[in-house]
JSON list of C-alpha atoms in Angstrom, two decimals:
[
{"chain": "A", "resi": 1, "resn": "UNK", "atom": "CA", "xyz": [63.44, 24.32, 137.67]},
{"chain": "A", "resi": 2, "resn": "UNK", "atom": "CA", "xyz": [62.34, 26.92, 135.13]},
{"chain": "A", "resi": 3, "resn": "UNK", "atom": "CA", "xyz": [65.53, 28.92, 135.69]},
{"chain": "A", "resi": 4, "resn": "UNK", "atom": "CA", "xyz": [67.64, 25.81, 135.05]},
{"chain": "A", "resi": 5, "resn": "UNK", "atom": "CA", "xyz": [65.74, 25.13, 131.83]},
{"chain": "A", "resi": 6, "resn": "UNK", "atom": "CA", "xyz": [66.33, 28.71, 130.69]},
{"chain": "A", "resi": 7, "resn": "UNK", "atom": "CA", "xyz": [70.06, 28.33, 131.38]},
{"chain": "A", "resi": 8, "resn": "UNK", "atom": "CA", "xyz": [70.16, 25.11, 129.36]},
{"chain": "A", "resi": 9, "resn": "UNK", "atom": "CA", "xyz": [68.32, 26.81, 126.50]},
{"chain": "A", "resi": 10, "resn": "UNK", "atom": "CA", "xyz": [70.70, 29.77, 126.60]},
{"chain": "A", "resi": 11, "resn": "UNK", "atom": "CA", "xyz": [73.65, 27.39, 126.66]},
{"chain": "A", "resi": 12, "resn": "UNK", "atom": "CA", "xyz": [72.27, 25.47, 123.70]},
{"chain": "A", "resi": 13, "resn": "UNK", "atom": "CA", "xyz": [71.85, 28.65, 121.66]},
{"chain": "A", "resi": 14, "resn": "UNK", "atom": "CA", "xyz": [75.37, 29.80, 122.54]},
{"chain": "A", "resi": 15, "resn": "UNK", "atom": "CA", "xyz": [76.81, 26.41, 121.57]},
{"chain": "A", "resi": 16, "resn": "UNK", "atom": "CA", "xyz": [75.03, 26.64, 118.22]},
{"chain": "A", "resi": 17, "resn": "UNK", "atom": "CA", "xyz": [76.41, 30.13, 117.63]},
{"chain": "A", "resi": 18, "resn": "UNK", "atom": "CA", "xyz": [79.92, 28.95, 118.46]},
{"chain": "A", "resi": 19, "resn": "UNK", "atom": "CA", "xyz": [79.64, 26.03, 116.01]},
{"chain": "A", "resi": 20, "resn": "UNK", "atom": "CA", "xyz": [78.42, 28.36, 113.25]},
{"chain": "A", "resi": 21, "resn": "UNK", "atom": "CA", "xyz": [81.22, 30.87, 113.91]},
{"chain": "A", "resi": 22, "resn": "UNK", "atom": "CA", "xyz": [83.84, 28.10, 113.95]},
{"chain": "A", "resi": 23, "resn": "UNK", "atom": "CA", "xyz": [82.50, 26.68, 110.68]},
{"chain": "A", "resi": 24, "resn": "UNK", "atom": "CA", "xyz": [82.61, 30.12, 109.05]},
{"chain": "A", "resi": 25, "resn": "UNK", "atom": "CA", "xyz": [86.18, 30.68, 110.24]},
{"chain": "A", "resi": 26, "resn": "UNK", "atom": "CA", "xyz": [87.27, 27.30, 108.88]},
{"chain": "A", "resi": 27, "resn": "UNK", "atom": "CA", "xyz": [85.59, 28.04, 105.56]},
{"chain": "A", "resi": 28, "resn": "UNK", "atom": "CA", "xyz": [87.31, 31.45, 105.43]},
{"chain": "A", "resi": 29, "resn": "UNK", "atom": "CA", "xyz": [90.73, 29.91, 106.11]},
{"chain": "A", "resi": 30, "resn": "UNK", "atom": "CA", "xyz": [90.21, 27.21, 103.47]},
{"chain": "A", "resi": 31, "resn": "UNK", "atom": "CA", "xyz": [89.02, 29.76, 100.90]},
{"chain": "A", "resi": 32, "resn": "UNK", "atom": "CA", "xyz": [91.84, 32.19, 101.65]},
{"chain": "A", "resi": 33, "resn": "UNK", "atom": "CA", "xyz": [94.81, 29.84, 101.97]},
{"chain": "A", "resi": 34, "resn": "UNK", "atom": "CA", "xyz": [93.90, 26.53, 100.33]},
{"chain": "A", "resi": 35, "resn": "UNK", "atom": "CA", "xyz": [91.12, 26.25, 97.75]},
{"chain": "A", "resi": 36, "resn": "UNK", "atom": "CA", "xyz": [88.61, 28.66, 96.26]},
{"chain": "A", "resi": 37, "resn": "UNK", "atom": "CA", "xyz": [85.67, 27.63, 94.07]},
{"chain": "A", "resi": 38, "resn": "UNK", "atom": "CA", "xyz": [85.12, 29.31, 90.71]},
{"chain": "A", "resi": 39, "resn": "UNK", "atom": "CA", "xyz": [82.57, 28.80, 87.98]},
{"chain": "A", "resi": 40, "resn": "UNK", "atom": "CA", "xyz": [83.15, 29.23, 84.24]},
{"chain": "A", "resi": 41, "resn": "UNK", "atom": "CA", "xyz": [80.87, 31.88, 82.66]},
{"chain": "A", "resi": 42, "resn": "UNK", "atom": "CA", "xyz": [82.44, 32.03, 79.18]},
{"chain": "A", "resi": 43, "resn": "UNK", "atom": "CA", "xyz": [83.71, 29.71, 76.47]},
{"chain": "A", "resi": 44, "resn": "UNK", "atom": "CA", "xyz": [87.25, 31.07, 76.13]},
{"chain": "A", "resi": 45, "resn": "UNK", "atom": "CA", "xyz": [88.84, 27.83, 77.36]},
{"chain": "A", "resi": 46, "resn": "UNK", "atom": "CA", "xyz": [86.68, 25.39, 75.40]},
{"chain": "A", "resi": 47, "resn": "UNK", "atom": "CA", "xyz": [87.27, 22.44, 75.12]},
{"chain": "A", "resi": 48, "resn": "UNK", "atom": "CA", "xyz": [89.32, 22.32, 78.35]},
{"chain": "A", "resi": 49, "resn": "UNK", "atom": "CA", "xyz": [86.68, 24.13, 80.40]},
{"chain": "A", "resi": 50, "resn": "UNK", "atom": "CA", "xyz": [83.03, 24.50, 79.46]},
{"chain": "A", "resi": 51, "resn": "UNK", "atom": "CA", "xyz": [80.43, 27.08, 80.42]},
{"chain": "A", "resi": 52, "resn": "UNK", "atom": "CA", "xyz": [78.78, 25.66, 83.54]},
{"chain": "A", "resi": 53, "resn": "UNK", "atom": "CA", "xyz": [81.91, 24.02, 84.96]},
{"chain": "A", "resi": 54, "resn": "UNK", "atom": "CA", "xyz": [82.67, 24.59, 88.65]},
{"chain": "A", "resi": 55, "resn": "UNK", "atom": "CA", "xyz": [86.25, 24.10, 89.74]},
{"chain": "A", "resi": 56, "resn": "UNK", "atom": "CA", "xyz": [88.59, 24.37, 92.67]},
{"chain": "A", "resi": 57, "resn": "UNK", "atom": "CA", "xyz": [91.58, 26.69, 92.39]},
{"chain": "A", "resi": 58, "resn": "UNK", "atom": "CA", "xyz": [94.58, 26.08, 94.64]},
{"chain": "A", "resi": 59, "resn": "UNK", "atom": "CA", "xyz": [95.48, 29.37, 96.36]},
{"chain": "A", "resi": 60, "resn": "UNK", "atom": "CA", "xyz": [98.81, 28.04, 97.65]},
{"chain": "A", "resi": 61, "resn": "UNK", "atom": "CA", "xyz": [100.13, 27.03, 94.21]},
{"chain": "A", "resi": 62, "resn": "UNK", "atom": "CA", "xyz": [101.70, 30.43, 93.52]},
{"chain": "A", "resi": 63, "resn": "UNK", "atom": "CA", "xyz": [101.93, 31.78, 97.06]},
{"chain": "A", "resi": 64, "resn": "UNK", "atom": "CA", "xyz": [99.91, 34.73, 98.30]},
{"chain": "A", "resi": 65, "resn": "UNK", "atom": "CA", "xyz": [99.45, 38.35, 97.28]},
{"chain": "A", "resi": 66, "resn": "UNK", "atom": "CA", "xyz": [96.89, 40.91, 98.38]},
{"chain": "A", "resi": 67, "resn": "UNK", "atom": "CA", "xyz": [94.57, 39.49, 95.70]},
{"chain": "A", "resi": 68, "resn": "UNK", "atom": "CA", "xyz": [94.53, 36.18, 97.58]},
{"chain": "A", "resi": 69, "resn": "UNK", "atom": "CA", "xyz": [92.56, 37.75, 100.41]},
{"chain": "A", "resi": 70, "resn": "UNK", "atom": "CA", "xyz": [88.93, 38.89, 100.57]},
{"chain": "A", "resi": 71, "resn": "UNK", "atom": "CA", "xyz": [88.53, 42.55, 99.57]},
{"chain": "A", "resi": 72, "resn": "UNK", "atom": "CA", "xyz": [92.25, 42.79, 98.78]},
{"chain": "A", "resi": 73, "resn": "UNK", "atom": "CA", "xyz": [93.26, 42.69, 102.45]},
{"chain": "A", "resi": 74, "resn": "UNK", "atom": "CA", "xyz": [95.87, 42.84, 103.87]},
{"chain": "A", "resi": 75, "resn": "UNK", "atom": "CA", "xyz": [97.11, 45.63, 101.59]},
{"chain": "A", "resi": 76, "resn": "UNK", "atom": "CA", "xyz": [100.68, 44.49, 100.98]},
{"chain": "A", "resi": 77, "resn": "UNK", "atom": "CA", "xyz": [102.46, 44.51, 97.65]},
{"chain": "A", "resi": 78, "resn": "UNK", "atom": "CA", "xyz": [104.34, 41.68, 96.01]},
{"chain": "A", "resi": 79, "resn": "UNK", "atom": "CA", "xyz": [104.00, 38.02, 96.84]},
{"chain": "A", "resi": 80, "resn": "UNK", "atom": "CA", "xyz": [104.92, 35.77, 99.76]},
{"chain": "A", "resi": 81, "resn": "UNK", "atom": "CA", "xyz": [105.74, 32.06, 99.61]},
{"chain": "A", "resi": 82, "resn": "UNK", "atom": "CA", "xyz": [105.70, 32.56, 95.83]},
{"chain": "A", "resi": 83, "resn": "UNK", "atom": "CA", "xyz": [106.10, 29.73, 93.36]},
{"chain": "A", "resi": 84, "resn": "UNK", "atom": "CA", "xyz": [106.21, 30.87, 89.73]},
{"chain": "A", "resi": 85, "resn": "UNK", "atom": "CA", "xyz": [103.52, 29.74, 87.28]},
{"chain": "A", "resi": 86, "resn": "UNK", "atom": "CA", "xyz": [104.59, 27.10, 84.81]},
{"chain": "A", "resi": 87, "resn": "UNK", "atom": "CA", "xyz": [103.95, 27.21, 81.10]},
{"chain": "A", "resi": 88, "resn": "UNK", "atom": "CA", "xyz": [100.69, 25.39, 80.40]},
{"chain": "A", "resi": 89, "resn": "UNK", "atom": "CA", "xyz": [99.08, 26.07, 83.79]},
{"chain": "A", "resi": 90, "resn": "UNK", "atom": "CA", "xyz": [95.41, 27.08, 83.72]},
{"chain": "A", "resi": 91, "resn": "UNK", "atom": "CA", "xyz": [95.31, 29.97, 86.17]},
{"chain": "A", "resi": 92, "resn": "UNK", "atom": "CA", "xyz": [92.87, 32.48, 87.67]},
{"chain": "A", "resi": 93, "resn": "UNK", "atom": "CA", "xyz": [94.12, 36.06, 87.88]},
{"chain": "A", "resi": 94, "resn": "UNK", "atom": "CA", "xyz": [92.82, 39.55, 88.52]},
{"chain": "A", "resi": 95, "resn": "UNK", "atom": "CA", "xyz": [92.45, 41.57, 85.34]},
{"chain": "A", "resi": 96, "resn": "UNK", "atom": "CA", "xyz": [95.33, 44.10, 85.35]},
{"chain": "A", "resi": 97, "resn": "UNK", "atom": "CA", "xyz": [93.09, 46.86, 84.01]},
{"chain": "A", "resi": 98, "resn": "UNK", "atom": "CA", "xyz": [90.96, 46.98, 87.17]},
{"chain": "A", "resi": 99, "resn": "UNK", "atom": "CA", "xyz": [92.66, 44.53, 89.57]},
{"chain": "A", "resi": 100, "resn": "UNK", "atom": "CA", "xyz": [89.26, 43.15, 90.56]},
{"chain": "A", "resi": 101, "resn": "UNK", "atom": "CA", "xyz": [87.70, 41.13, 87.72]},
{"chain": "A", "resi": 102, "resn": "UNK", "atom": "CA", "xyz": [88.54, 37.40, 87.78]},
{"chain": "A", "resi": 103, "resn": "UNK", "atom": "CA", "xyz": [89.85, 35.94, 84.53]},
{"chain": "A", "resi": 104, "resn": "UNK", "atom": "CA", "xyz": [90.96, 32.39, 83.79]},
{"chain": "A", "resi": 105, "resn": "UNK", "atom": "CA", "xyz": [93.37, 31.55, 80.97]},
{"chain": "A", "resi": 106, "resn": "UNK", "atom": "CA", "xyz": [96.35, 29.33, 80.19]},
{"chain": "A", "resi": 107, "resn": "UNK", "atom": "CA", "xyz": [99.94, 30.44, 80.83]},
{"chain": "A", "resi": 108, "resn": "UNK", "atom": "CA", "xyz": [101.64, 30.59, 77.43]},
{"chain": "A", "resi": 109, "resn": "UNK", "atom": "CA", "xyz": [104.48, 33.09, 77.75]},
{"chain": "A", "resi": 110, "resn": "UNK", "atom": "CA", "xyz": [106.93, 33.44, 80.65]},
{"chain": "A", "resi": 111, "resn": "UNK", "atom": "CA", "xyz": [108.91, 36.55, 81.61]},
{"chain": "A", "resi": 112, "resn": "UNK", "atom": "CA", "xyz": [111.35, 37.41, 78.82]},
{"chain": "A", "resi": 113, "resn": "UNK", "atom": "CA", "xyz": [109.59, 35.29, 76.18]},
{"chain": "A", "resi": 114, "resn": "UNK", "atom": "CA", "xyz": [108.56, 36.49, 72.76]},
{"chain": "A", "resi": 115, "resn": "UNK", "atom": "CA", "xyz": [105.07, 35.31, 71.74]},
{"chain": "A", "resi": 116, "resn": "UNK", "atom": "CA", "xyz": [103.48, 35.68, 68.32]},
{"chain": "A", "resi": 117, "resn": "UNK", "atom": "CA", "xyz": [100.63, 34.26, 66.23]},
{"chain": "A", "resi": 118, "resn": "UNK", "atom": "CA", "xyz": [101.23, 33.84, 62.51]},
{"chain": "A", "resi": 119, "resn": "UNK", "atom": "CA", "xyz": [98.62, 32.27, 60.22]},
{"chain": "A", "resi": 120, "resn": "UNK", "atom": "CA", "xyz": [96.95, 30.64, 63.21]},
{"chain": "A", "resi": 121, "resn": "UNK", "atom": "CA", "xyz": [100.15, 29.08, 64.52]},
{"chain": "A", "resi": 122, "resn": "UNK", "atom": "CA", "xyz": [101.69, 29.91, 67.88]},
{"chain": "A", "resi": 123, "resn": "UNK", "atom": "CA", "xyz": [105.35, 30.89, 67.99]},
{"chain": "A", "resi": 124, "resn": "UNK", "atom": "CA", "xyz": [107.33, 31.14, 71.24]},
{"chain": "A", "resi": 125, "resn": "UNK", "atom": "CA", "xyz": [110.79, 32.68, 71.07]},
{"chain": "A", "resi": 126, "resn": "UNK", "atom": "CA", "xyz": [110.74, 32.44, 67.30]},
{"chain": "A", "resi": 127, "resn": "UNK", "atom": "CA", "xyz": [109.97, 28.72, 67.18]},
{"chain": "A", "resi": 128, "resn": "UNK", "atom": "CA", "xyz": [106.66, 27.29, 66.01]},
{"chain": "A", "resi": 129, "resn": "UNK", "atom": "CA", "xyz": [104.75, 25.32, 68.64]},
{"chain": "A", "resi": 130, "resn": "UNK", "atom": "CA", "xyz": [103.97, 21.88, 67.20]},
{"chain": "A", "resi": 131, "resn": "UNK", "atom": "CA", "xyz": [100.38, 20.78, 66.95]},
{"chain": "A", "resi": 132, "resn": "UNK", "atom": "CA", "xyz": [98.68, 17.55, 65.91]},
{"chain": "A", "resi": 133, "resn": "UNK", "atom": "CA", "xyz": [95.29, 17.59, 64.21]},
{"chain": "A", "resi": 134, "resn": "UNK", "atom": "CA", "xyz": [92.48, 15.79, 66.03]},
{"chain": "A", "resi": 135, "resn": "UNK", "atom": "CA", "xyz": [88.90, 15.04, 64.98]},
{"chain": "A", "resi": 136, "resn": "UNK", "atom": "CA", "xyz": [86.79, 18.17, 64.62]},
{"chain": "A", "resi": 137, "resn": "UNK", "atom": "CA", "xyz": [85.01, 19.61, 67.65]},
{"chain": "A", "resi": 138, "resn": "UNK", "atom": "CA", "xyz": [81.29, 20.42, 67.76]},
{"chain": "A", "resi": 139, "resn": "UNK", "atom": "CA", "xyz": [80.98, 24.10, 68.61]},
{"chain": "A", "resi": 140, "resn": "UNK", "atom": "CA", "xyz": [78.81, 27.12, 67.78]},
{"chain": "A", "resi": 141, "resn": "UNK", "atom": "CA", "xyz": [79.36, 29.92, 65.31]},
{"chain": "A", "resi": 142, "resn": "UNK", "atom": "CA", "xyz": [78.69, 33.61, 65.96]},
{"chain": "A", "resi": 143, "resn": "UNK", "atom": "CA", "xyz": [74.95, 33.05, 65.42]},
{"chain": "A", "resi": 144, "resn": "UNK", "atom": "CA", "xyz": [74.70, 30.08, 67.79]},
{"chain": "A", "resi": 145, "resn": "UNK", "atom": "CA", "xyz": [74.48, 27.45, 65.08]},
{"chain": "A", "resi": 146, "resn": "UNK", "atom": "CA", "xyz": [76.23, 24.13, 65.62]},
{"chain": "A", "resi": 147, "resn": "UNK", "atom": "CA", "xyz": [79.36, 23.76, 63.50]},
{"chain": "A", "resi": 148, "resn": "UNK", "atom": "CA", "xyz": [82.37, 21.47, 63.33]},
{"chain": "A", "resi": 149, "resn": "UNK", "atom": "CA", "xyz": [85.62, 23.32, 63.98]},
{"chain": "A", "resi": 150, "resn": "UNK", "atom": "CA", "xyz": [89.28, 22.28, 63.73]},
{"chain": "A", "resi": 151, "resn": "UNK", "atom": "CA", "xyz": [90.78, 20.82, 66.89]},
{"chain": "A", "resi": 152, "resn": "UNK", "atom": "CA", "xyz": [94.47, 20.32, 67.65]},
{"chain": "A", "resi": 153, "resn": "UNK", "atom": "CA", "xyz": [96.74, 18.92, 70.32]},
{"chain": "A", "resi": 154, "resn": "UNK", "atom": "CA", "xyz": [99.33, 21.61, 70.96]},
{"chain": "A", "resi": 155, "resn": "UNK", "atom": "CA", "xyz": [102.61, 20.83, 72.75]},
{"chain": "A", "resi": 156, "resn": "UNK", "atom": "CA", "xyz": [104.37, 23.70, 74.50]},
{"chain": "A", "resi": 157, "resn": "UNK", "atom": "CA", "xyz": [108.18, 23.94, 74.78]},
{"chain": "A", "resi": 158, "resn": "UNK", "atom": "CA", "xyz": [108.19, 22.37, 78.26]},
{"chain": "A", "resi": 159, "resn": "UNK", "atom": "CA", "xyz": [106.32, 19.30, 76.99]},
{"chain": "A", "resi": 160, "resn": "UNK", "atom": "CA", "xyz": [102.86, 20.21, 78.31]},
{"chain": "A", "resi": 161, "resn": "UNK", "atom": "CA", "xyz": [100.19, 19.22, 75.79]},
{"chain": "A", "resi": 162, "resn": "UNK", "atom": "CA", "xyz": [96.69, 20.64, 75.66]},
{"chain": "A", "resi": 163, "resn": "UNK", "atom": "CA", "xyz": [93.82, 20.83, 73.19]},
{"chain": "A", "resi": 164, "resn": "UNK", "atom": "CA", "xyz": [92.90, 23.99, 71.30]},
{"chain": "A", "resi": 165, "resn": "UNK", "atom": "CA", "xyz": [90.16, 24.77, 68.80]},
{"chain": "A", "resi": 166, "resn": "UNK", "atom": "CA", "xyz": [90.15, 27.27, 65.92]},
{"chain": "A", "resi": 167, "resn": "UNK", "atom": "CA", "xyz": [86.54, 28.32, 65.33]},
{"chain": "A", "resi": 168, "resn": "UNK", "atom": "CA", "xyz": [87.54, 30.46, 62.36]},
{"chain": "A", "resi": 169, "resn": "UNK", "atom": "CA", "xyz": [90.31, 28.21, 61.13]},
{"chain": "A", "resi": 170, "resn": "UNK", "atom": "CA", "xyz": [93.71, 29.86, 60.91]},
{"chain": "A", "resi": 171, "resn": "UNK", "atom": "CA", "xyz": [92.35, 33.20, 59.70]},
{"chain": "A", "resi": 172, "resn": "UNK", "atom": "CA", "xyz": [90.71, 34.59, 62.83]},
{"chain": "A", "resi": 173, "resn": "UNK", "atom": "CA", "xyz": [91.16, 38.17, 64.04]},
{"chain": "A", "resi": 174, "resn": "UNK", "atom": "CA", "xyz": [93.91, 37.25, 66.51]},
{"chain": "A", "resi": 175, "resn": "UNK", "atom": "CA", "xyz": [95.58, 34.61, 64.30]},
{"chain": "A", "resi": 176, "resn": "UNK", "atom": "CA", "xyz": [98.12, 37.14, 63.03]},
{"chain": "A", "resi": 177, "resn": "UNK", "atom": "CA", "xyz": [99.81, 39.42, 65.55]},
{"chain": "A", "resi": 178, "resn": "UNK", "atom": "CA", "xyz": [103.07, 41.24, 66.05]},
{"chain": "A", "resi": 179, "resn": "UNK", "atom": "CA", "xyz": [105.67, 39.73, 68.39]},
{"chain": "A", "resi": 180, "resn": "UNK", "atom": "CA", "xyz": [104.84, 40.39, 72.06]},
{"chain": "A", "resi": 181, "resn": "UNK", "atom": "CA", "xyz": [107.85, 40.71, 74.38]},
{"chain": "A", "resi": 182, "resn": "UNK", "atom": "CA", "xyz": [106.82, 39.61, 77.88]},
{"chain": "A", "resi": 183, "resn": "UNK", "atom": "CA", "xyz": [108.23, 42.00, 80.52]},
{"chain": "A", "resi": 184, "resn": "UNK", "atom": "CA", "xyz": [110.02, 40.77, 83.65]},
{"chain": "A", "resi": 185, "resn": "UNK", "atom": "CA", "xyz": [107.60, 39.64, 86.35]},
{"chain": "A", "resi": 186, "resn": "UNK", "atom": "CA", "xyz": [104.73, 39.26, 83.86]},
{"chain": "A", "resi": 187, "resn": "UNK", "atom": "CA", "xyz": [103.03, 36.44, 81.96]},
{"chain": "A", "resi": 188, "resn": "UNK", "atom": "CA", "xyz": [101.29, 36.03, 78.62]},
{"chain": "A", "resi": 189, "resn": "UNK", "atom": "CA", "xyz": [97.90, 34.32, 78.93]},
{"chain": "A", "resi": 190, "resn": "UNK", "atom": "CA", "xyz": [95.74, 32.77, 76.20]},
{"chain": "A", "resi": 191, "resn": "UNK", "atom": "CA", "xyz": [92.50, 30.83, 75.92]},
{"chain": "A", "resi": 192, "resn": "UNK", "atom": "CA", "xyz": [92.28, 27.40, 74.29]},
{"chain": "A", "resi": 193, "resn": "UNK", "atom": "CA", "xyz": [89.34, 28.61, 72.21]},
{"chain": "A", "resi": 194, "resn": "UNK", "atom": "CA", "xyz": [91.74, 30.69, 70.15]},
{"chain": "A", "resi": 195, "resn": "UNK", "atom": "CA", "xyz": [89.19, 32.60, 68.06]},
{"chain": "A", "resi": 196, "resn": "UNK", "atom": "CA", "xyz": [86.86, 33.33, 70.97]},
{"chain": "A", "resi": 197, "resn": "UNK", "atom": "CA", "xyz": [89.13, 34.47, 73.77]},
{"chain": "A", "resi": 198, "resn": "UNK", "atom": "CA", "xyz": [89.92, 37.94, 75.06]},
{"chain": "A", "resi": 199, "resn": "UNK", "atom": "CA", "xyz": [93.42, 37.41, 76.42]},
{"chain": "A", "resi": 200, "resn": "UNK", "atom": "CA", "xyz": [96.93, 38.86, 76.45]},
{"chain": "A", "resi": 201, "resn": "UNK", "atom": "CA", "xyz": [96.82, 39.31, 72.68]},
{"chain": "A", "resi": 202, "resn": "UNK", "atom": "CA", "xyz": [94.40, 42.18, 73.32]},
{"chain": "A", "resi": 203, "resn": "UNK", "atom": "CA", "xyz": [96.56, 44.68, 75.18]},
{"chain": "A", "resi": 204, "resn": "UNK", "atom": "CA", "xyz": [93.68, 47.14, 75.53]},
{"chain": "A", "resi": 205, "resn": "UNK", "atom": "CA", "xyz": [91.68, 44.69, 77.65]},
{"chain": "A", "resi": 206, "resn": "UNK", "atom": "CA", "xyz": [94.07, 42.14, 79.20]},
{"chain": "A", "resi": 207, "resn": "UNK", "atom": "CA", "xyz": [97.69, 42.53, 78.14]},
{"chain": "A", "resi": 208, "resn": "UNK", "atom": "CA", "xyz": [100.57, 41.13, 80.17]},
{"chain": "A", "resi": 209, "resn": "UNK", "atom": "CA", "xyz": [99.60, 39.83, 83.62]},
{"chain": "A", "resi": 210, "resn": "UNK", "atom": "CA", "xyz": [101.80, 40.68, 86.64]},
{"chain": "A", "resi": 211, "resn": "UNK", "atom": "CA", "xyz": [102.75, 37.79, 88.90]},
{"chain": "A", "resi": 212, "resn": "UNK", "atom": "CA", "xyz": [101.13, 39.66, 91.79]},
{"chain": "A", "resi": 213, "resn": "UNK", "atom": "CA", "xyz": [97.73, 39.39, 90.09]},
{"chain": "A", "resi": 214, "resn": "UNK", "atom": "CA", "xyz": [97.67, 35.58, 90.06]},
{"chain": "A", "resi": 215, "resn": "UNK", "atom": "CA", "xyz": [95.03, 34.11, 92.37]},
{"chain": "A", "resi": 216, "resn": "UNK", "atom": "CA", "xyz": [95.66, 30.40, 91.93]},
{"chain": "A", "resi": 217, "resn": "UNK", "atom": "CA", "xyz": [95.92, 27.38, 89.67]},
{"chain": "A", "resi": 218, "resn": "UNK", "atom": "CA", "xyz": [92.87, 25.49, 88.41]},
{"chain": "A", "resi": 219, "resn": "UNK", "atom": "CA", "xyz": [93.03, 21.94, 89.78]},
{"chain": "A", "resi": 220, "resn": "UNK", "atom": "CA", "xyz": [89.82, 19.95, 89.43]},
{"chain": "A", "resi": 221, "resn": "UNK", "atom": "CA", "xyz": [86.26, 20.24, 88.12]},
{"chain": "A", "resi": 222, "resn": "UNK", "atom": "CA", "xyz": [84.03, 19.33, 91.06]},
{"chain": "A", "resi": 223, "resn": "UNK", "atom": "CA", "xyz": [80.67, 20.06, 89.43]},
{"chain": "A", "resi": 224, "resn": "UNK", "atom": "CA", "xyz": [79.32, 20.82, 85.97]},
{"chain": "A", "resi": 225, "resn": "UNK", "atom": "CA", "xyz": [75.92, 21.61, 84.48]},
{"chain": "A", "resi": 226, "resn": "UNK", "atom": "CA", "xyz": [74.81, 22.17, 80.92]},
{"chain": "A", "resi": 227, "resn": "UNK", "atom": "CA", "xyz": [75.08, 25.68, 79.55]},
{"chain": "A", "resi": 228, "resn": "UNK", "atom": "CA", "xyz": [72.02, 27.68, 80.58]},
{"chain": "A", "resi": 229, "resn": "UNK", "atom": "CA", "xyz": [71.14, 25.36, 83.49]},
{"chain": "A", "resi": 230, "resn": "UNK", "atom": "CA", "xyz": [71.15, 26.48, 87.13]},
{"chain": "A", "resi": 231, "resn": "UNK", "atom": "CA", "xyz": [73.42, 24.56, 89.46]},
{"chain": "A", "resi": 232, "resn": "UNK", "atom": "CA", "xyz": [71.19, 25.18, 92.47]},
{"chain": "A", "resi": 233, "resn": "UNK", "atom": "CA", "xyz": [68.15, 23.52, 90.88]},
{"chain": "A", "resi": 234, "resn": "UNK", "atom": "CA", "xyz": [68.97, 20.08, 92.24]},
{"chain": "A", "resi": 235, "resn": "UNK", "atom": "CA", "xyz": [65.72, 18.59, 90.96]},
{"chain": "A", "resi": 236, "resn": "UNK", "atom": "CA", "xyz": [67.02, 19.12, 87.41]},
{"chain": "A", "resi": 237, "resn": "UNK", "atom": "CA", "xyz": [70.39, 17.49, 88.05]},
{"chain": "A", "resi": 238, "resn": "UNK", "atom": "CA", "xyz": [69.52, 14.08, 86.56]},
{"chain": "A", "resi": 239, "resn": "UNK", "atom": "CA", "xyz": [69.43, 15.63, 83.07]},
{"chain": "A", "resi": 240, "resn": "UNK", "atom": "CA", "xyz": [71.47, 18.85, 83.46]},
{"chain": "A", "resi": 241, "resn": "UNK", "atom": "CA", "xyz": [74.59, 17.63, 85.29]},
{"chain": "A", "resi": 242, "resn": "UNK", "atom": "CA", "xyz": [77.52, 16.60, 83.08]},
{"chain": "A", "resi": 243, "resn": "UNK", "atom": "CA", "xyz": [78.32, 13.55, 85.19]},
{"chain": "A", "resi": 244, "resn": "UNK", "atom": "CA", "xyz": [81.38, 12.55, 83.16]},
{"chain": "A", "resi": 245, "resn": "UNK", "atom": "CA", "xyz": [83.12, 15.84, 84.02]},
{"chain": "A", "resi": 246, "resn": "UNK", "atom": "CA", "xyz": [82.78, 15.58, 87.78]},
{"chain": "A", "resi": 247, "resn": "UNK", "atom": "CA", "xyz": [86.11, 15.33, 89.66]},
{"chain": "A", "resi": 248, "resn": "UNK", "atom": "CA", "xyz": [88.21, 15.48, 86.50]},
{"chain": "A", "resi": 249, "resn": "UNK", "atom": "CA", "xyz": [91.57, 17.28, 86.74]},
{"chain": "A", "resi": 250, "resn": "UNK", "atom": "CA", "xyz": [92.15, 20.45, 84.75]},
{"chain": "A", "resi": 251, "resn": "UNK", "atom": "CA", "xyz": [94.95, 19.94, 82.24]}
]
């Protein structure tokens, strides 16, 4: 009798181990090939994405490169099942300078495009990108004080519209640049918080992003907490969760 009980106990433990292993394998497959969660640590895409947002990124949107896999494995070059990013996509990519740091920005320039900022206005291939002024946005200045900043609806050449803010008006550091010529197989990325975004305008830090470095496209915000709050402190959720942002698509 005791031997039979021991066998049942051993069988129960083994069944539990198998369930755990299967669950981990399923999670690994989903994370590698379908969706990967990311959280937003900076304000470079305000007002589209806020600090404290958690979102799902579709790994299959652009196909797969070695940066799609954990630890950069398998070590192949190029991209398989590739689908090119579209202008206006909000995408996660590996920083070209180290090929390991995750960045998230909006696709502004495609291969072969010329991109330039002049007096705060975006020009693509020599044509000004139209924008419509919206009510001011409540933001923070360099010292953390609440300020009202200009907000605009910008419409890219393919018809995709998105909101941008200009914390320093049209006279910020990156509001006047030379004309960037996007190389073949590369993309020009920018943040929607134009005066508070380290992006392709800064060639020493980001620069042009190779297609191979794209991880996936931002799809939906599945969770969001106020800046400075901890997402794991569930007992604080009633007053820290931004309920209105849950399950909203990223546009």
